[in-house]
mmCIF file of C-alpha atoms in Angstrom:
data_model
loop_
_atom_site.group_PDB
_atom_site.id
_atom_site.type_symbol
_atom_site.label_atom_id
_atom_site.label_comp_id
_atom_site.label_asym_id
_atom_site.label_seq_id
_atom_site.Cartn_x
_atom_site.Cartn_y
_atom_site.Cartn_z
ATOM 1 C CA UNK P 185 96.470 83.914 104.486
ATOM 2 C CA UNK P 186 95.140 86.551 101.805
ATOM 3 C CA UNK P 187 94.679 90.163 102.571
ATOM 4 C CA UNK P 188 90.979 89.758 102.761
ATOM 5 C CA UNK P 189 88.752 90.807 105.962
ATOM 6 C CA UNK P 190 86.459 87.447 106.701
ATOM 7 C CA UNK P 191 82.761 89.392 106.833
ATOM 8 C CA UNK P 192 81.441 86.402 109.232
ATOM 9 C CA UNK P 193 84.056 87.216 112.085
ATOM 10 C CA UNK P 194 83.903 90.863 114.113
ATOM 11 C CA UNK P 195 85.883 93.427 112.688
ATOM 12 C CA UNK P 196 87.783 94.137 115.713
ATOM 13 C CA UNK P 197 88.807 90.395 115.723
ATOM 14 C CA UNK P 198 89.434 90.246 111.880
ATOM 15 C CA UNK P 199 91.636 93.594 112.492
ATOM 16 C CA UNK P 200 93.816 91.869 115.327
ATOM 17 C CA UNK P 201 94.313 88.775 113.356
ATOM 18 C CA UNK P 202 95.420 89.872 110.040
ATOM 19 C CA UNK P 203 97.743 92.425 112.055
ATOM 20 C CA UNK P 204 99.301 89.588 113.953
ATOM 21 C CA UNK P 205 99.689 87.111 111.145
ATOM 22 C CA UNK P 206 101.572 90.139 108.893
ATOM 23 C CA UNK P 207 104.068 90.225 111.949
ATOM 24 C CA UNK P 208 104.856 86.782 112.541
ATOM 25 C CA UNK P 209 105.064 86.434 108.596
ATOM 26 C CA UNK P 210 107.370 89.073 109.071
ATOM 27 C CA UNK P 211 109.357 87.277 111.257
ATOM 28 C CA UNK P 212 109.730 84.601 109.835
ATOM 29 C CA UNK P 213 110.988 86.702 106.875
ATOM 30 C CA UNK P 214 113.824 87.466 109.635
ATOM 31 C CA UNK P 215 114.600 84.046 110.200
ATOM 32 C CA UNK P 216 116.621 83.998 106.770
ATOM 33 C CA UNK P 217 118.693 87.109 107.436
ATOM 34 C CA UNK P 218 121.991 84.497 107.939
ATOM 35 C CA UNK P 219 121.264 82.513 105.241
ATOM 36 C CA UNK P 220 123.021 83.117 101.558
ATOM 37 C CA UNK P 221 123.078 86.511 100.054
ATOM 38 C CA UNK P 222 120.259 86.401 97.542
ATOM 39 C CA UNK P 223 117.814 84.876 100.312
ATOM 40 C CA UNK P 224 118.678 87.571 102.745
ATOM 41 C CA UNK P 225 117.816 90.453 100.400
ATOM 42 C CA UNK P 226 114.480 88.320 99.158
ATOM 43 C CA UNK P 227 113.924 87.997 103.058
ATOM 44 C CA UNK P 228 114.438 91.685 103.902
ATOM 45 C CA UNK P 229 112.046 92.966 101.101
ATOM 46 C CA UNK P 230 109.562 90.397 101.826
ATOM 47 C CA UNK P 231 109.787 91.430 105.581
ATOM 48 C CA UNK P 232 108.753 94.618 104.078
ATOM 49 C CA UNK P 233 105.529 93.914 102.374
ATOM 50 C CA UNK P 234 104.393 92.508 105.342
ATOM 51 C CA UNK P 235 105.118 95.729 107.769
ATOM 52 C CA UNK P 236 103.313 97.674 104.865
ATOM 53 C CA UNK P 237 100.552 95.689 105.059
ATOM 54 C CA UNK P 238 100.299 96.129 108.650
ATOM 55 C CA UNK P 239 100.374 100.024 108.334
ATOM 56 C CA UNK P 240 97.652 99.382 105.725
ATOM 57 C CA UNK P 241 95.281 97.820 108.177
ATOM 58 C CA UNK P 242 96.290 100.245 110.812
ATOM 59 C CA UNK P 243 94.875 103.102 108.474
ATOM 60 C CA UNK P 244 91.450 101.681 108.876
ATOM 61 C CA UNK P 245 91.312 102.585 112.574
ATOM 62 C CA UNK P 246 93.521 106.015 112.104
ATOM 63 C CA UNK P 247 92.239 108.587 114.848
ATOM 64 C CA UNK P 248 91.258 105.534 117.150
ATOM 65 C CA UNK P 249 92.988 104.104 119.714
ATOM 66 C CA UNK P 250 94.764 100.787 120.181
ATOM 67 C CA UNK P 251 95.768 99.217 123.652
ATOM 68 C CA UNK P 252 95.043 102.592 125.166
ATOM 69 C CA UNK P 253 97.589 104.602 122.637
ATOM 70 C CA UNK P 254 97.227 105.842 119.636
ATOM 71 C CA UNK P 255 96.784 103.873 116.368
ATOM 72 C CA UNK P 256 99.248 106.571 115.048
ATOM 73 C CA UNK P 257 101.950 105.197 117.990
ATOM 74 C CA UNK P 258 101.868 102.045 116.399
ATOM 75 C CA UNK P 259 101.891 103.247 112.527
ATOM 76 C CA UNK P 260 105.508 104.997 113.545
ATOM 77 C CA UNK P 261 106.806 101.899 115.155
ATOM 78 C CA UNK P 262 106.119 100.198 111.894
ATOM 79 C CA UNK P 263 107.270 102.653 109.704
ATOM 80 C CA UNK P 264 110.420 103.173 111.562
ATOM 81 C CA UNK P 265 111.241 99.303 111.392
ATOM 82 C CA UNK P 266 110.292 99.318 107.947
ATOM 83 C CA UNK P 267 113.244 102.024 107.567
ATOM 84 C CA UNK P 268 116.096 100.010 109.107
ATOM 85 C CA UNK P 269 114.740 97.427 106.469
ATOM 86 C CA UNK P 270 114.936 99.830 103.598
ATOM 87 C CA UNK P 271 118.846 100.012 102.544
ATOM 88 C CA UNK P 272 119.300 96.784 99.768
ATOM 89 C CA UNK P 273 115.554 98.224 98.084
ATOM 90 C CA UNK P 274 117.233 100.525 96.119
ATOM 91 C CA UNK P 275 119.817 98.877 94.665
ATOM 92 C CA UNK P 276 117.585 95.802 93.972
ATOM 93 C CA UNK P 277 115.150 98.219 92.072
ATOM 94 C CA UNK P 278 117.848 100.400 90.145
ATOM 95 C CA UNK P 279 119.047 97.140 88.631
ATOM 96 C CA UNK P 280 115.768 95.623 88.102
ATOM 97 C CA UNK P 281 114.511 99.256 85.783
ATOM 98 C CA UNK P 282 117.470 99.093 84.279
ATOM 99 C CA UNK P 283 116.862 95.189 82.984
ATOM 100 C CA UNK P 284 113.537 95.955 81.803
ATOM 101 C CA UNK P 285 114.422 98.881 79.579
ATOM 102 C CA UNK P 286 117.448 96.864 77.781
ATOM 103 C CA UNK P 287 114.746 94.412 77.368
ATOM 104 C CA UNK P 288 112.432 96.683 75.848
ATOM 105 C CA UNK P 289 115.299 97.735 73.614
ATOM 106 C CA UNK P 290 114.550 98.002 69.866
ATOM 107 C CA UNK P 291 117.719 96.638 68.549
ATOM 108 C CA UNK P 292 117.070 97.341 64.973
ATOM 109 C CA UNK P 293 117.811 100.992 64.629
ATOM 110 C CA UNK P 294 120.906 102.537 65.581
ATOM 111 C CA UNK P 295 119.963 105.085 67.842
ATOM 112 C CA UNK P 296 118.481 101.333 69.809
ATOM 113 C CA UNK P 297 121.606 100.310 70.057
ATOM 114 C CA UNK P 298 123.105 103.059 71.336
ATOM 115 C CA UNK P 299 120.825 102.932 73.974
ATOM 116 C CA UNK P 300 121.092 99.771 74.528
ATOM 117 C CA UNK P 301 124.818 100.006 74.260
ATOM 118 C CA UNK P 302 124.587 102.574 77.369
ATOM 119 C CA UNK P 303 122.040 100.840 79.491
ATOM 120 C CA UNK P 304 124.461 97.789 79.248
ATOM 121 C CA UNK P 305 127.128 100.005 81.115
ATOM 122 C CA UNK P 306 125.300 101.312 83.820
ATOM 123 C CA UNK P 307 124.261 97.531 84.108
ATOM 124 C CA UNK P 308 127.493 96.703 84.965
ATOM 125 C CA UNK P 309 128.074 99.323 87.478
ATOM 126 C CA UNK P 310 125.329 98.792 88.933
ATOM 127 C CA UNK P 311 125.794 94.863 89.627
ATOM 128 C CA UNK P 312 129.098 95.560 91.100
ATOM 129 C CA UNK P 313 127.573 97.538 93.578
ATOM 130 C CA UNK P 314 124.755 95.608 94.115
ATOM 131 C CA UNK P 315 127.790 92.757 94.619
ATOM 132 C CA UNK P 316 129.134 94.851 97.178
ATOM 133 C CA UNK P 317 125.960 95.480 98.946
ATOM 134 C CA UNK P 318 124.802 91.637 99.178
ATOM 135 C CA UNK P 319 128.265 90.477 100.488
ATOM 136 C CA UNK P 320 127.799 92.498 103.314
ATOM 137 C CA UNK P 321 125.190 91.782 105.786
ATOM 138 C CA UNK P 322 122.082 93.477 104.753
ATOM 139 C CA UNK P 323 121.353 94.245 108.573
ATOM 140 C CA UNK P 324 123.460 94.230 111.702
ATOM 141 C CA UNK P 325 123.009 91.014 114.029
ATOM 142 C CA UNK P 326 121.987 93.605 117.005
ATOM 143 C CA UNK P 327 119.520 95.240 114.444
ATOM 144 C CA UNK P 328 118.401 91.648 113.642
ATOM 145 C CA UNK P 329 117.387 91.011 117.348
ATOM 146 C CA UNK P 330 116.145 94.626 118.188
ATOM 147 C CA UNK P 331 113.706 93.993 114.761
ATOM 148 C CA UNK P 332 112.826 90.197 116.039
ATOM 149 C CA UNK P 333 111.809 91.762 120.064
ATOM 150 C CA UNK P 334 110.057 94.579 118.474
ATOM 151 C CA UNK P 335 107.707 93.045 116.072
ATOM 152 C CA UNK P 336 107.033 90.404 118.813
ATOM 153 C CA UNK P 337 106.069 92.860 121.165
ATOM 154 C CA UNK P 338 103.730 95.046 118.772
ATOM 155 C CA UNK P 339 101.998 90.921 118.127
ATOM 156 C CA UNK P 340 101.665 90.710 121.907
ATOM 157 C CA UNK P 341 100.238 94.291 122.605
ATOM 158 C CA UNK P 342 97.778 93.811 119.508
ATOM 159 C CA UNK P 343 96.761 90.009 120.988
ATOM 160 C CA UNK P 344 95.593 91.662 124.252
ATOM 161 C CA UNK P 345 93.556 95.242 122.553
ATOM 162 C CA UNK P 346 90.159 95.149 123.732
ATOM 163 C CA UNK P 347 88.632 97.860 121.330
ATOM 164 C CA UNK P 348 85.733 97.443 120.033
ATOM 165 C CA UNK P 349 85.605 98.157 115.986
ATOM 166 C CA UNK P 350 82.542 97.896 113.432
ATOM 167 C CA UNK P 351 83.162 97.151 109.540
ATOM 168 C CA UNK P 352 81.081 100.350 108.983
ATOM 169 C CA UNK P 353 84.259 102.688 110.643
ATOM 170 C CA UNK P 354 86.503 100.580 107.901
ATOM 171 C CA UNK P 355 84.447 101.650 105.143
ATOM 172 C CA UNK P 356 84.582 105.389 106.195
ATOM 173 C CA UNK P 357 88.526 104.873 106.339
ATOM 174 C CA UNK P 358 88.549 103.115 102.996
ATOM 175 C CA UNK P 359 86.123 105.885 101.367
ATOM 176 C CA UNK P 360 88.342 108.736 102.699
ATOM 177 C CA UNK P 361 91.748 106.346 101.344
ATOM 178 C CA UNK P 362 89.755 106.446 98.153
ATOM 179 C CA UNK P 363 89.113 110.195 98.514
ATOM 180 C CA UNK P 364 92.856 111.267 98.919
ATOM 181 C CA UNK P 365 93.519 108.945 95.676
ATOM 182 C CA UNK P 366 91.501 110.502 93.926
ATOM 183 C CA UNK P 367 92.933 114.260 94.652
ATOM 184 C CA UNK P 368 96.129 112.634 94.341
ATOM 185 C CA UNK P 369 95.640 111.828 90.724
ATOM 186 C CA UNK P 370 94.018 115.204 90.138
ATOM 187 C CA UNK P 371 97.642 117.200 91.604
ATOM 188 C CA UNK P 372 99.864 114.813 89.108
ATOM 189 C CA UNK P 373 97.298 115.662 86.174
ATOM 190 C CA UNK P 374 97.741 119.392 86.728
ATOM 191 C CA UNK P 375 101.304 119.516 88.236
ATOM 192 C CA UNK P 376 102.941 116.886 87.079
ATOM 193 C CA UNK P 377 106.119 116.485 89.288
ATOM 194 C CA UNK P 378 108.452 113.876 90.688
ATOM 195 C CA UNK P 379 107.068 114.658 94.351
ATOM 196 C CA UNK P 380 103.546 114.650 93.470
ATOM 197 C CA UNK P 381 103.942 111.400 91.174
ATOM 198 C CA UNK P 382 105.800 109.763 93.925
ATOM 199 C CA UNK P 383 102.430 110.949 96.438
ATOM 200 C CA UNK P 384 100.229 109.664 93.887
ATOM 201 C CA UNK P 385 101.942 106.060 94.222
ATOM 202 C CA UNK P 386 101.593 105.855 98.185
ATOM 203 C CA UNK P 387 97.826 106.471 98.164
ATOM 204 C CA UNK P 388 97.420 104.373 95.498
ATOM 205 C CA UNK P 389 99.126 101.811 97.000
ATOM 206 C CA UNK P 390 96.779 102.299 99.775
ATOM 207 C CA UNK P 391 93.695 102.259 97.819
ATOM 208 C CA UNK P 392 94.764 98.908 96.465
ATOM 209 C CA UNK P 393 95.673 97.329 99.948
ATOM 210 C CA UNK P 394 92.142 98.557 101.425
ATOM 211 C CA UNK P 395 90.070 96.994 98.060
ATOM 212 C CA UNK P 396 91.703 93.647 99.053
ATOM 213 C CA UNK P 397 90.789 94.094 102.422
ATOM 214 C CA UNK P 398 87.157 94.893 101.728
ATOM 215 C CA UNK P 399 86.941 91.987 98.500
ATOM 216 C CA UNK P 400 84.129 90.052 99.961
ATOM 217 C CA UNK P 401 82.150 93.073 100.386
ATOM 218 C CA UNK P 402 81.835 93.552 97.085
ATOM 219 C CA UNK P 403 82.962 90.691 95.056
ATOM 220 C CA UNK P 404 81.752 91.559 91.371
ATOM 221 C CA UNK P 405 83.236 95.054 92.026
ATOM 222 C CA UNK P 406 86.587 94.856 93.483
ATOM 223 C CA UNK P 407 87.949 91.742 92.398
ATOM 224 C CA UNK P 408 88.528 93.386 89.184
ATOM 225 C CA UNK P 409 89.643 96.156 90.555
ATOM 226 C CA UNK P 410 92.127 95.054 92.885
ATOM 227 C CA UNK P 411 93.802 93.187 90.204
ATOM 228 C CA UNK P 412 93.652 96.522 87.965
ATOM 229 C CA UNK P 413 94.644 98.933 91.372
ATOM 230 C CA UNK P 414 97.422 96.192 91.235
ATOM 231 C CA UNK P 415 98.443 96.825 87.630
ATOM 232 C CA UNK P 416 98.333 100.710 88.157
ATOM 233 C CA UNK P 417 100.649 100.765 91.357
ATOM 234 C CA UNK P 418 103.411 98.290 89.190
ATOM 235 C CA UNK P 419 103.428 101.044 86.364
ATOM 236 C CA UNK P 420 103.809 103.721 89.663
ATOM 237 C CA UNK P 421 106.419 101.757 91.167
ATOM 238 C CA UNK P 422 108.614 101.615 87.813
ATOM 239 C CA UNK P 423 108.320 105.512 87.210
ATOM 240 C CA UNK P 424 109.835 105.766 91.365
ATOM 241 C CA UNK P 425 112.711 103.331 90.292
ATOM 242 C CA UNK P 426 113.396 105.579 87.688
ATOM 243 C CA UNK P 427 113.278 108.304 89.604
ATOM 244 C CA UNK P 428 115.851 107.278 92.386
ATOM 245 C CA UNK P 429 118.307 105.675 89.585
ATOM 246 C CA UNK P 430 118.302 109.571 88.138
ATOM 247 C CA UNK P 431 119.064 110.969 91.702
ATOM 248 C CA UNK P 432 121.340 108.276 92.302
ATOM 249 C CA UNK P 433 123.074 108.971 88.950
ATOM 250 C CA UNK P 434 123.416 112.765 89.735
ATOM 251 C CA UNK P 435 124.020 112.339 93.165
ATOM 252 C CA UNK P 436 127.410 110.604 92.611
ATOM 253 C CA UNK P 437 130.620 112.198 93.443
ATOM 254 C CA UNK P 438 132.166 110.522 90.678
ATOM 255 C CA UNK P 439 130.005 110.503 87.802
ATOM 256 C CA UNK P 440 129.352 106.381 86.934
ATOM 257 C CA UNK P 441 129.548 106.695 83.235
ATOM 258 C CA UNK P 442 131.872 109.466 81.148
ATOM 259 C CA UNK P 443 130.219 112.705 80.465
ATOM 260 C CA UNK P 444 128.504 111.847 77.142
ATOM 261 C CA UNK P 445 127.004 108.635 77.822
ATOM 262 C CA UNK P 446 125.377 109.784 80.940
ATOM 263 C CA UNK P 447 123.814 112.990 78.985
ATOM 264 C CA UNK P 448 122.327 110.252 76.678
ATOM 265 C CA UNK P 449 121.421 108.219 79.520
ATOM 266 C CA UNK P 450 119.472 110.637 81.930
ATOM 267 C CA UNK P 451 118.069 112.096 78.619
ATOM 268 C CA UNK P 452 116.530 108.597 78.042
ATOM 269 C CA UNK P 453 115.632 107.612 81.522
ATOM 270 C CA UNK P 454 113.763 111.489 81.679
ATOM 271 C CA UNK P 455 111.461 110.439 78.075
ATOM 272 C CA UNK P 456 110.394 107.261 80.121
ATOM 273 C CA UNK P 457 109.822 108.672 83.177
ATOM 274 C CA UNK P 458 107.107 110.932 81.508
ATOM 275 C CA UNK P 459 105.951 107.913 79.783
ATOM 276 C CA UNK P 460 105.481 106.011 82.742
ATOM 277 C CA UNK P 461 103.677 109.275 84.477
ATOM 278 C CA UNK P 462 101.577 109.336 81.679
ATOM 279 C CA UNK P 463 100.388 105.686 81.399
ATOM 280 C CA UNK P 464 99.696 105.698 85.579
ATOM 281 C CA UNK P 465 97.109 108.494 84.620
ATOM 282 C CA UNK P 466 95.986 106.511 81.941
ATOM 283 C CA UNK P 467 95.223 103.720 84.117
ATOM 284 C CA UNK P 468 94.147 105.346 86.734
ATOM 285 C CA UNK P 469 91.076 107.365 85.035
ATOM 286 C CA UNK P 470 88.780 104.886 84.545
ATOM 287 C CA UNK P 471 88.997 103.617 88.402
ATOM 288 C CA UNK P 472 88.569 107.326 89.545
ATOM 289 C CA UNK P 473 85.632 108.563 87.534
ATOM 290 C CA UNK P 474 83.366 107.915 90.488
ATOM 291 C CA UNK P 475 82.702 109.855 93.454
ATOM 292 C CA UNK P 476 84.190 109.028 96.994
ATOM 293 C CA UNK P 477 80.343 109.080 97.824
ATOM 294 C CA UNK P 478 79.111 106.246 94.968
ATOM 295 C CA UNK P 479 81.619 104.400 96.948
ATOM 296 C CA UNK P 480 80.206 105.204 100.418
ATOM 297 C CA UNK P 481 76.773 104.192 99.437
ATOM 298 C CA UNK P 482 77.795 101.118 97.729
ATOM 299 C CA UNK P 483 79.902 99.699 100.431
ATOM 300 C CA UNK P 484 77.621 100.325 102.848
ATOM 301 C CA UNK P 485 74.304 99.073 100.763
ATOM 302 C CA UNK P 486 76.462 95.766 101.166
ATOM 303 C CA UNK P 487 77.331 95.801 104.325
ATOM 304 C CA UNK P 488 73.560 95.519 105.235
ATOM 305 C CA UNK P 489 72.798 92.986 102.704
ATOM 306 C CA UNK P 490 75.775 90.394 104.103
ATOM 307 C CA UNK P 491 75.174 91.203 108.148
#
């Protein structure tokens, strides 16, 4: 059940299928929301992979239509369920950043420790309210059911589209994905910000879902490629889970940690933020170097050779 488009099969039908089987995966995701703490949050954020992937496909066909409405009708349905899924993500990924740099600690130099020493704190703070969060229900029972009717519906309206799609219309979608990437990269190299960072990371993360897609296309290309897009939106998603740990930090009527330890804190959590930035870019040159019309060419060359 791979993310992968089977090039023997219409695209219209390969479209509809992987959309449907990303739903009911999703469901079944649901199916675990009464079950022990740790399993409901694992459920939630796997339930969320799965609606991304659905928006993901959904991209391919953006400007078409879809059981006579827009493709965009659907991609807001999707993203709005994905929403109501969002609340234990943060927490999870605050905790998880904040593991990995006391990890990465150097504990043989004193300023180390001290770091180490202060990540250990907000460690504890930050499991207590992670605590807090799991022993609550990580969605309401009626948003349980409301979730469960609407992804079934969106898997029954997509079971009956008649639409007729060609592989060629995917490949102008995935071109153009690759396309906004590309600028994407280009804004953070010039303006580095938060905002443009955090930009760079959705349409990367697109890229990468619309190589996996296309993989049999292009085997000798994108295989290695998908697993380095992969590798590249990992570093991305570490420099956003800094970035809402410092808002989170800030955003705190009562400050977490006393006044001096969370100085030296968002001090250190700012130097690896720009680190992270700075490695993405790193990674990302070498996949960006060509134009989004090598690409077109390419893609399309094999598209003729394998119909």
């Amino acid at each position: 059940m791979s993310l992968r488009f089977d090039l023997e099969h219409r695209a219209d039908e390969e479209l509809g299928r992987l959309v449907k089987e990303r739903l009911f995966r999703a469901l079944a995701e649901l199916d675990h929301l009464d079950g022990p703490a740790q399993r409901r949050a694992t459920a939630v954020h796997n339930a969320r992979k799965r609606l991304k992937e659905c928006r993901a496909l959904l991209r391919l066909v953006r400007g078409q239509k879809l059981c006579g409405k827009s493709v965009s009708h659907f991609n807001r349905r999707l993203r709005d369920l994905g929403l109501v899924l969002s609340g234990q993500r943060d927490s999870d990924a605050m905790l998880e950043v904040t593991g990995r740099m006391i990890a990465e600690a150097d504990s043989d130099s004193a300023q180390s420790q001290s770091h180490r020493a202060v990540l250990q704190q907000l460690q504890g703070v930050l499991e207590s309210q992670r605590a807090a969060t799991l022993a609550a229900a990580v969605i309401s029972s009626d948003d349980g059911f409301a979730l469960r009717v609407e992804l079934l519906s969106l898997a029954d309206q997509v079971s009956t589209a008649s639409e007729r799609f060609e592989y060629r219309l995917f490949i102008d979608s995935a071109v153009r994905t690759y396309a906004i990437a590309l600028r994407s990269m280009q804004r953070v190299r010039e303006f580095p910000s938060i905002e443009h960072t955090h930009e760079m990371r959705k349409r990367m993360k697109d890229h990468w879902y619309q190589v996996r897609l296309l993989e049999q296309l292009d085997p000798n290309k994108l295989t290695l490629r998908k697993k380095k897009l992969k590798q590249l939106t990992e570093t991305l998603g570490d420099y956003q889970d800094m970035s809402v740990l410092r808002s989170w930090l800030v955003g705190q009527e009562k400050p977490p940690l006393p006044a001096p330890e969370l100085a030296q804190l968002m001090s250190l959590l700012g130097q690896r933020s720009w680190r992270l930035q700075q490695h993405a870019l790193q990674q990302a040159e070498p996949l960006f170097k060509h134009s989004a019309d090598y690409w077109s060419r390419r893609w399309l060359g094999r598209l003729r050779e394998v119909s």
